[in-house]
mmCIF file of C-alpha atoms in Angstrom:
data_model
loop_
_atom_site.group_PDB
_atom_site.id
_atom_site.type_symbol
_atom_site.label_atom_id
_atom_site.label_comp_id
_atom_site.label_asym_id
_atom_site.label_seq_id
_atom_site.Cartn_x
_atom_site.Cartn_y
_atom_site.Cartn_z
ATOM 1 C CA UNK A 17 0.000 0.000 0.000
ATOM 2 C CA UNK A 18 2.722 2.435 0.697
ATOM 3 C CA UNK A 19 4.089 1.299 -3.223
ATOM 4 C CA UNK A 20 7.594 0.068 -2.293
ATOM 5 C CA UNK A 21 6.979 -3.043 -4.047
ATOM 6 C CA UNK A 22 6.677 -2.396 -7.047
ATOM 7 C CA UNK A 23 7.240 -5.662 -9.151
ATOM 8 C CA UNK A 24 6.165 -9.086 -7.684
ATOM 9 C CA UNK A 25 8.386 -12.535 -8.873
ATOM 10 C CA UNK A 26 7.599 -16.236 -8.513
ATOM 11 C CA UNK A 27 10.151 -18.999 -9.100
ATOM 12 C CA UNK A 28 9.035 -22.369 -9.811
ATOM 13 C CA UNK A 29 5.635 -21.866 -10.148
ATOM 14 C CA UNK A 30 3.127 -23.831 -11.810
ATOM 15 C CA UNK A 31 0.960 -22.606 -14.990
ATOM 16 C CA UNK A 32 -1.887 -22.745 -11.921
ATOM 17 C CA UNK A 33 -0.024 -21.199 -9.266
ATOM 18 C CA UNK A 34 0.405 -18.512 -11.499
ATOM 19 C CA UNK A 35 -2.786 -17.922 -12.851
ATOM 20 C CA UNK A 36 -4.054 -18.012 -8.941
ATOM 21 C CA UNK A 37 -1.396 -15.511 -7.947
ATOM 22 C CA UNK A 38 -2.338 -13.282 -11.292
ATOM 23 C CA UNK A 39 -6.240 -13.464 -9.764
ATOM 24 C CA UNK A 40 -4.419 -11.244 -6.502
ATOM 25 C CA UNK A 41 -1.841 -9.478 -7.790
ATOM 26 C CA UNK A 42 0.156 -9.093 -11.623
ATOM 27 C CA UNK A 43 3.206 -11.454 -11.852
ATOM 28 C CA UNK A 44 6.221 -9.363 -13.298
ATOM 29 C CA UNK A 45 8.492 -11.883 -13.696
ATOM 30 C CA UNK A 46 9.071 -15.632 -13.102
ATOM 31 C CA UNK A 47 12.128 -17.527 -12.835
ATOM 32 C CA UNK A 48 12.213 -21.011 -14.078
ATOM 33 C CA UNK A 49 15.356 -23.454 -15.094
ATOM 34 C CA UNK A 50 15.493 -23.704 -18.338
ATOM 35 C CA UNK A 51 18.031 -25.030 -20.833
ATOM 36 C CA UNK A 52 18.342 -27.561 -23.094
ATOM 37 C CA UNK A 53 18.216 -30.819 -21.319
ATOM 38 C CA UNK A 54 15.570 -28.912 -19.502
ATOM 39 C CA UNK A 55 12.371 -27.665 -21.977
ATOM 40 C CA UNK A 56 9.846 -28.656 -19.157
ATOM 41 C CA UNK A 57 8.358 -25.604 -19.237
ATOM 42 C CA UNK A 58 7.560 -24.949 -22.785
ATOM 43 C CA UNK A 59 4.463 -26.575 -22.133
ATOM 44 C CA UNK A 60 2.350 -24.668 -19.947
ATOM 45 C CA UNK A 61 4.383 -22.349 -18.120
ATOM 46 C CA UNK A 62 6.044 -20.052 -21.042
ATOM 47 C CA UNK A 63 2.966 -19.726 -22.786
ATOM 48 C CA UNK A 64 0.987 -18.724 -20.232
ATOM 49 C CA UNK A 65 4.250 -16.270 -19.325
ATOM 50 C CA UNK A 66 4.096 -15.089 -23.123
ATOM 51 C CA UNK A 67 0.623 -14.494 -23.274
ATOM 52 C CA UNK A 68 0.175 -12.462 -20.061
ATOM 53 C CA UNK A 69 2.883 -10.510 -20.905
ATOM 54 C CA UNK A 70 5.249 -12.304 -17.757
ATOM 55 C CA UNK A 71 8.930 -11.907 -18.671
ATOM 56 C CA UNK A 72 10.836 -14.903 -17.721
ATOM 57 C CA UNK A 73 14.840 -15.259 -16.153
ATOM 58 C CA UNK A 74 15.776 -18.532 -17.239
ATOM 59 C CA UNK A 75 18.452 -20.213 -14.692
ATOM 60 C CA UNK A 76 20.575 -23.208 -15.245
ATOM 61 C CA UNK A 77 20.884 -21.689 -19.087
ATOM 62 C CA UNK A 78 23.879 -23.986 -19.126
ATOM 63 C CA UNK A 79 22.469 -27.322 -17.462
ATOM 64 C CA UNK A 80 24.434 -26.749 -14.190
ATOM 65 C CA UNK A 81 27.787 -26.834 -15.787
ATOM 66 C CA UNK A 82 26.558 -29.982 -18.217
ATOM 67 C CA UNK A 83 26.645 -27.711 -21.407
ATOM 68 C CA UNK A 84 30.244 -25.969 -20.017
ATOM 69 C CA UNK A 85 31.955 -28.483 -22.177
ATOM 70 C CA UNK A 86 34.137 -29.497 -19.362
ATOM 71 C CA UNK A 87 33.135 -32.790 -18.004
ATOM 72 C CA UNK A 88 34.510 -36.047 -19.181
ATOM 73 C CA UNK A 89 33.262 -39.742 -18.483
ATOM 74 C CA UNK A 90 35.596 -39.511 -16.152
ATOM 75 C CA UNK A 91 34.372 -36.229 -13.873
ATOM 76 C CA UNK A 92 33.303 -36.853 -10.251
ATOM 77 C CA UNK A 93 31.862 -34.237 -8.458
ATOM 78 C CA UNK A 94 32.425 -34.070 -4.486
ATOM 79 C CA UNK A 95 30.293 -35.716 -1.900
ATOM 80 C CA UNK A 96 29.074 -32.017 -0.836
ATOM 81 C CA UNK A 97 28.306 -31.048 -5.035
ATOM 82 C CA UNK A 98 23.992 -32.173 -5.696
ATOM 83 C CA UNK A 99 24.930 -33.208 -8.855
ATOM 84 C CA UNK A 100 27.216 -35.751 -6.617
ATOM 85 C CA UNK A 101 23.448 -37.131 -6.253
ATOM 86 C CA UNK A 102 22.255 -37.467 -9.835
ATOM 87 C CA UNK A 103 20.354 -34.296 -9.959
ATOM 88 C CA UNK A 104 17.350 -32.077 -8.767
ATOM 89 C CA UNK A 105 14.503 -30.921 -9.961
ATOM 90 C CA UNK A 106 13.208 -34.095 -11.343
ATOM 91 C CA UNK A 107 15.951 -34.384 -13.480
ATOM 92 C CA UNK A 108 19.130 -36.889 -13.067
ATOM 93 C CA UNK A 109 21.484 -35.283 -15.350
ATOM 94 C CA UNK A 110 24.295 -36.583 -13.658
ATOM 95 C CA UNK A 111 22.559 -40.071 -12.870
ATOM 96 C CA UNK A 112 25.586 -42.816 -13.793
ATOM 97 C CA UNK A 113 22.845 -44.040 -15.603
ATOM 98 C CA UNK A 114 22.565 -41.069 -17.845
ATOM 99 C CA UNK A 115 25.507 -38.912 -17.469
ATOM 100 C CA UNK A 116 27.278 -40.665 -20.567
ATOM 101 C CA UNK A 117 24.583 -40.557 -22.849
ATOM 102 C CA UNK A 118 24.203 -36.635 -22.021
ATOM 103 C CA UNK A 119 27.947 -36.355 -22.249
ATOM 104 C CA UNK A 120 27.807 -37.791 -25.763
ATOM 105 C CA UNK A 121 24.947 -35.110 -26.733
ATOM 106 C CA UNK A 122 26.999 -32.590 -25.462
ATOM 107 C CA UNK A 123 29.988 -33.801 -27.739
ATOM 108 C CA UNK A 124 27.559 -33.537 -30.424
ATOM 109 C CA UNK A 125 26.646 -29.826 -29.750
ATOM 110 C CA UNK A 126 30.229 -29.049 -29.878
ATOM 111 C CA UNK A 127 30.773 -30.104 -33.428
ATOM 112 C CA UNK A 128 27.440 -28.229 -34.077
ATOM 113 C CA UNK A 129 28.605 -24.714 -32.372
ATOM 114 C CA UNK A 130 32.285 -25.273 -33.787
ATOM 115 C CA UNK A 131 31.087 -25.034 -37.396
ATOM 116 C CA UNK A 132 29.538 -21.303 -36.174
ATOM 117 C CA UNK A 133 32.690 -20.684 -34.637
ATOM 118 C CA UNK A 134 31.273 -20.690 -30.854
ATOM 119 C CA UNK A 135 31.583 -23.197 -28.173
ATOM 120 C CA UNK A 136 28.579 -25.332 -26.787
ATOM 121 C CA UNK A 137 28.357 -22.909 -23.980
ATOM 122 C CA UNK A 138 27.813 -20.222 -26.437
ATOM 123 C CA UNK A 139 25.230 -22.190 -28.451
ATOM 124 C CA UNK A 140 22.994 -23.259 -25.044
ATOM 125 C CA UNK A 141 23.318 -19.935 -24.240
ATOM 126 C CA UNK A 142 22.209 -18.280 -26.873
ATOM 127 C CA UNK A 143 19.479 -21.655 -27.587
ATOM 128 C CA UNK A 144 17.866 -20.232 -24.310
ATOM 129 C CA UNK A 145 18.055 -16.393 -25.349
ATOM 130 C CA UNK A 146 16.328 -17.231 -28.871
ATOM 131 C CA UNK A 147 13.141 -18.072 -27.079
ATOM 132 C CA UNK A 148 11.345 -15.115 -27.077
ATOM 133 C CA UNK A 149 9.193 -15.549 -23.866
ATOM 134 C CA UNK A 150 13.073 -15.489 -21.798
ATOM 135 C CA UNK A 151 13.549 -11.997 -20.926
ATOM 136 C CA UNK A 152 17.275 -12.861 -19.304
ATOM 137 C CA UNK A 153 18.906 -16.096 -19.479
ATOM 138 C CA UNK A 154 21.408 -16.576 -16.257
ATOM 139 C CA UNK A 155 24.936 -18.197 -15.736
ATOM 140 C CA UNK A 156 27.051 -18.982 -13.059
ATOM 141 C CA UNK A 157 30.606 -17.798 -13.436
ATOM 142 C CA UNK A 158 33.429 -18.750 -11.194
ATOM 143 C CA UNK A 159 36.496 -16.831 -12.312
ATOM 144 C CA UNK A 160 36.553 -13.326 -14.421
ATOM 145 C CA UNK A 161 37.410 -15.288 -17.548
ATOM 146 C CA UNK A 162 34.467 -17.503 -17.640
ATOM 147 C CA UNK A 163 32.680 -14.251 -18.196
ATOM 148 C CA UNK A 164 34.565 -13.059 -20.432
ATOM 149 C CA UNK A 165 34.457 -16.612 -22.558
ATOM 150 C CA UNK A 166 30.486 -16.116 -22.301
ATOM 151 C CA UNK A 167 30.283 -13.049 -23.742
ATOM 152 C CA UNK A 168 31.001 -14.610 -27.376
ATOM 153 C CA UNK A 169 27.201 -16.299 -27.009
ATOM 154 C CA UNK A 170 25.338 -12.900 -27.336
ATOM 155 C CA UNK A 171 26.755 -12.141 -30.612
ATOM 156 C CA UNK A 172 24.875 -14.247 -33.386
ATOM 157 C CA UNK A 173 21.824 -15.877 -33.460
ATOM 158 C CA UNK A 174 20.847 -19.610 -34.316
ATOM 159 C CA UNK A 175 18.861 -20.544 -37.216
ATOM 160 C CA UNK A 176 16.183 -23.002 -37.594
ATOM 161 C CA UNK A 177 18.076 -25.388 -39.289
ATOM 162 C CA UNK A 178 20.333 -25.691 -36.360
ATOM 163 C CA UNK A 179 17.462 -25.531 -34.049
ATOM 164 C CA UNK A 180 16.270 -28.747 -36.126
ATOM 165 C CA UNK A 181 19.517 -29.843 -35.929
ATOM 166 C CA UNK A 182 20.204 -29.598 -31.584
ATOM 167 C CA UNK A 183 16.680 -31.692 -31.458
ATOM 168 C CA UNK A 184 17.799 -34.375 -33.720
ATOM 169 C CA UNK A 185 20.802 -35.082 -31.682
ATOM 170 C CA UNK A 186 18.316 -35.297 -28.221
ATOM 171 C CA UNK A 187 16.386 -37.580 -30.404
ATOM 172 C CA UNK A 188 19.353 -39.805 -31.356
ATOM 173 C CA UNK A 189 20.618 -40.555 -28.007
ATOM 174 C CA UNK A 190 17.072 -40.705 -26.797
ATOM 175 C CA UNK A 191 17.096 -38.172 -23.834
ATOM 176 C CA UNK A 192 14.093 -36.562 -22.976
ATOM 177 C CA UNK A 193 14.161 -33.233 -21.994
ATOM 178 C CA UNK A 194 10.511 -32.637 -21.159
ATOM 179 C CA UNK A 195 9.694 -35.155 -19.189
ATOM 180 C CA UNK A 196 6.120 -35.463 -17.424
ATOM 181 C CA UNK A 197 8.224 -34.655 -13.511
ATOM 182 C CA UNK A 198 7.548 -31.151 -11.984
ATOM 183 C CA UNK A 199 10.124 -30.019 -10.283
ATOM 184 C CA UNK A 200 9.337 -31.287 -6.620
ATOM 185 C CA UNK A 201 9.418 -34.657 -7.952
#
């Protein structure tokens, strides 16, 4: 009432939480993971978000580190790291029984982004950019250089073709990346 909030966010809400909290009060902005082992919410959620005009900040844009291009069959991740777990969200990304098979898609979307001259991080990057309900797409960046690396996936666009292309290699390997989990799951 006294107008110091001016914009109201959700995260992780449901295409019915949202129309529930939209009944009360106009949702500004909601953020959802999103990348592309991760299209969960292209469903329901985005265009509900598109059509009520609710801008979206996409987290995960790089599948927790997945689409960094830096993990080998061999990576382990530290008893205290999630992903030592298999995942969250509903989603075992990192699951023994499906980190290999992701690790070979990502191999894939190398040789893809390599013949644009980018890296995978810049094509899953700029993948969850070109959808136009994703107002900001976020990273996590360790050192100063990993920002400056990321920079190079703002700068060009993807095409269809290579759209077409990035879902025929989920196809090929068979992973899912909308499955029927929410995220509690």
């Amino acid at each position: 009432q006294a107008g110091k909030a001016r914009f109201v966010g959700v995260s992780n809400f449901s295409r019915a939480q949202l129309e529930e909290s939209m009944a009360v009060r106009r949702v500004d902005v909601g953020q959802y993971g999103y990348h592309l082992f991760d299209r969960r919410m292209e469903a329901e959620v985005f265009p509900y978000c598109l059509d009520n005009g609710v801008g979206v900040m996409a987290y995960g844009s790089l599948a927790h580190g997945l689409l960094a291009g830096a993990f080998t069959p061999q990576t382990t991740f530290a008893e205290s790291d999630w992903r030592s777990k298999g995942g969250l969200f509903g989603l075992k990304l990192f699951a023994p029984e499906n980190f290999a098979v992701n690790l070979a898609v990502v191999e894939e979307l190398k040789a893809l982004a390599a013949r644009r001259g980018k890296t995978v991080a810049h094509l899953a990057f700029q993948w969850v950019l070109s959808n136009p309900v994703v107002s900001v797409g976020l990273i996590g960046f360790r050192t100063p250089a990993e920002v400056e690396a990321s920079v190079g996936g703002l700068s060009w666009t993807l095409g269809s073709e290579e759209r077409q292309e990035i879902d025929a290699i989920f196809q090929k390997h068979g992973v899912d990346a909308a499955p029927p989990v929410w995220l509690e799951t």
